[in-house]
């Protein structure tokens, strides 16, 4: 069974850097073809893809957020970390991680709500 | 970026009746490998998204067969043959052909009349 779980702060201040961790089980990020992505969802709004990392450490980012995002992996810990700099209230959202599977994302973690406020 | 649009944005349905959601992309989603990477996700109230359909018409494991996907090029449809109470939620289409970025539609909210 594949599971993913997001963790990190629930509240960050404007201009701070957000660091989120996705801890997964049931697959390995050292296996060819495997990837893990991050997607966010502001309250009551639609989904927005942020970043993706592959087993071979290839990384892809949303062009609109690329300057603020960094995605890394720790294969030994089964973790993927997303950092987002210069947080703003508009970045308030539930952040999800998900496995890349058959060209899209499945399954997803439970999500973690991050509020940006002073 | 590929823009995904959905209609309707709100869909009140009667239990046991069919329902249909349309998704359109701003450009063809046929990839160079011949596949079309159009996906459908369901998000029940208070839950994470769950993929229902990948590559236009392939149901994920555990997805009831009342859900079906169809379409080609830029026009796609998700159909529910007979709506059940557990189908209430928001449905999103997502393209994975022309990325980055992967892009989602605005979502269609399905509820019971």
GROMACS .gro file of C-alpha atoms in nm, chain A:
model
  118
    1UNK     CA    1   0.000   0.000   0.000
    2UNK     CA    2   0.133   0.341  -0.099
    3UNK     CA    3   0.090   0.626   0.145
    4UNK     CA    4   0.219   0.982   0.158
    5UNK     CA    5   0.199   1.232   0.440
    6UNK     CA    6   0.285   1.600   0.444
    7UNK     CA    7   0.431   1.777   0.746
    8UNK     CA    8   0.547   2.127   0.826
    9UNK     CA    9   0.442   2.450   0.994
   10UNK     CA   10   0.078   2.549   0.997
   11UNK     CA   11   0.156   2.920   1.025
   12UNK     CA   12   0.431   3.124   0.863
   13UNK     CA   13   0.488   3.497   0.853
   14UNK     CA   14   0.507   3.700   0.532
   15UNK     CA   15   0.856   3.699   0.375
   16UNK     CA   16   0.952   3.381   0.561
   17UNK     CA   17   1.058   3.058   0.393
   18UNK     CA   18   0.826   2.758   0.409
   19UNK     CA   19   0.972   2.409   0.435
   20UNK     CA   20   0.741   2.111   0.387
   21UNK     CA   21   0.828   1.743   0.409
   22UNK     CA   22   0.653   1.458   0.232
   23UNK     CA   23   0.717   1.121   0.396
   24UNK     CA   24   0.607   0.825   0.192
   25UNK     CA   25   0.594   0.447   0.208
   26UNK     CA   26   0.516   0.163  -0.030
   27UNK     CA   27   0.758   0.271  -0.302
   28UNK     CA   28   1.117   0.387  -0.342
   29UNK     CA   29   1.244   0.706  -0.502
   30UNK     CA   30   1.548   0.512  -0.617
   31UNK     CA   31   1.334   0.305  -0.856
   32UNK     CA   32   1.352   0.405  -1.221
   33UNK     CA   33   1.052   0.606  -1.337
   34UNK     CA   34   0.930   0.705  -0.993
   35UNK     CA   35   0.849   1.065  -0.909
   36UNK     CA   36   0.687   1.272  -0.635
   37UNK     CA   37   0.509   1.600  -0.690
   38UNK     CA   38   0.367   1.887  -0.487
   39UNK     CA   39   0.030   2.047  -0.556
   40UNK     CA   40  -0.148   2.318  -0.357
   41UNK     CA   41  -0.506   2.435  -0.315
   42UNK     CA   42  -0.602   2.775  -0.168
   43UNK     CA   43  -0.918   2.757   0.046
   44UNK     CA   44  -1.221   2.708  -0.178
   45UNK     CA   45  -1.014   2.728  -0.494
   46UNK     CA   46  -0.871   2.498  -0.758
   47UNK     CA   47  -0.558   2.288  -0.761
   48UNK     CA   48  -0.219   2.423  -0.869
   49UNK     CA   49   0.082   2.208  -0.948
   50UNK     CA   50   0.410   2.331  -0.797
   51UNK     CA   51   0.702   2.093  -0.847
   52UNK     CA   52   0.812   1.738  -0.930
   53UNK     CA   53   1.124   1.536  -0.856
   54UNK     CA   54   1.222   1.211  -1.027
   55UNK     CA   55   1.415   0.911  -0.906
   56UNK     CA   56   1.722   1.036  -1.098
   57UNK     CA   57   1.706   1.377  -0.923
   58UNK     CA   58   1.563   1.549  -1.231
   59UNK     CA   59   1.351   1.839  -1.105
   60UNK     CA   60   1.072   2.037  -1.266
   61UNK     CA   61   0.897   2.349  -1.141
   62UNK     CA   62   0.595   2.558  -1.217
   63UNK     CA   63   0.733   2.839  -1.435
   64UNK     CA   64   0.533   3.101  -1.245
   65UNK     CA   65   0.686   2.997  -0.909
   66UNK     CA   66   1.020   2.858  -1.017
   67UNK     CA   67   1.227   3.136  -0.862
   68UNK     CA   68   1.080   3.064  -0.518
   69UNK     CA   69   1.075   2.683  -0.514
   70UNK     CA   70   1.330   2.414  -0.439
   71UNK     CA   71   1.249   2.042  -0.431
   72UNK     CA   72   1.489   1.782  -0.293
   73UNK     CA   73   1.478   1.418  -0.195
   74UNK     CA   74   1.630   1.197   0.071
   75UNK     CA   75   1.596   0.847  -0.065
   76UNK     CA   76   1.724   0.681   0.252
   77UNK     CA   77   1.449   0.849   0.456
   78UNK     CA   78   1.175   0.814   0.192
   79UNK     CA   79   1.122   1.188   0.202
   80UNK     CA   80   1.078   1.474  -0.041
   81UNK     CA   81   1.121   1.832   0.080
   82UNK     CA   82   0.973   2.144  -0.078
   83UNK     CA   83   1.092   2.491   0.016
   84UNK     CA   84   0.914   2.808  -0.089
   85UNK     CA   85   1.075   3.143  -0.022
   86UNK     CA   86   0.924   3.485   0.040
   87UNK     CA   87   0.586   3.360   0.153
   88UNK     CA   88   0.285   3.589   0.107
   89UNK     CA   89  -0.075   3.568   0.231
   90UNK     CA   90  -0.181   3.456  -0.120
   91UNK     CA   91   0.027   3.142  -0.061
   92UNK     CA   92  -0.218   3.033   0.209
   93UNK     CA   93  -0.328   2.690   0.093
   94UNK     CA   94  -0.344   2.320   0.160
   95UNK     CA   95  -0.025   2.166   0.025
   96UNK     CA   96  -0.036   1.809  -0.104
   97UNK     CA   97   0.230   1.568  -0.215
   98UNK     CA   98   0.148   1.282  -0.451
   99UNK     CA   99   0.320   1.003  -0.638
  100UNK     CA  100   0.370   1.039  -1.010
  101UNK     CA  101   0.192   0.739  -1.159
  102UNK     CA  102   0.092   0.672  -1.519
  103UNK     CA  103   0.159   1.030  -1.618
  104UNK     CA  104  -0.023   1.206  -1.336
  105UNK     CA  105  -0.068   1.202  -0.961
  106UNK     CA  106  -0.196   0.909  -0.759
  107UNK     CA  107  -0.223   0.862  -0.470
  108UNK     CA  108  -0.218   1.189  -0.276
  109UNK     CA  109  -0.134   1.264   0.084
  110UNK     CA  110  -0.386   1.404   0.327
  111UNK     CA  111  -0.255   1.757   0.278
  112UNK     CA  112  -0.134   2.018   0.523
  113UNK     CA  113  -0.290   2.362   0.560
  114UNK     CA  114  -0.038   2.646   0.568
  115UNK     CA  115  -0.156   2.992   0.666
  116UNK     CA  116   0.056   3.296   0.589
  117UNK     CA  117  -0.015   3.576   0.831
  118UNK     CA  118   0.171   3.820   1.051
   0.00000   0.00000   0.00000
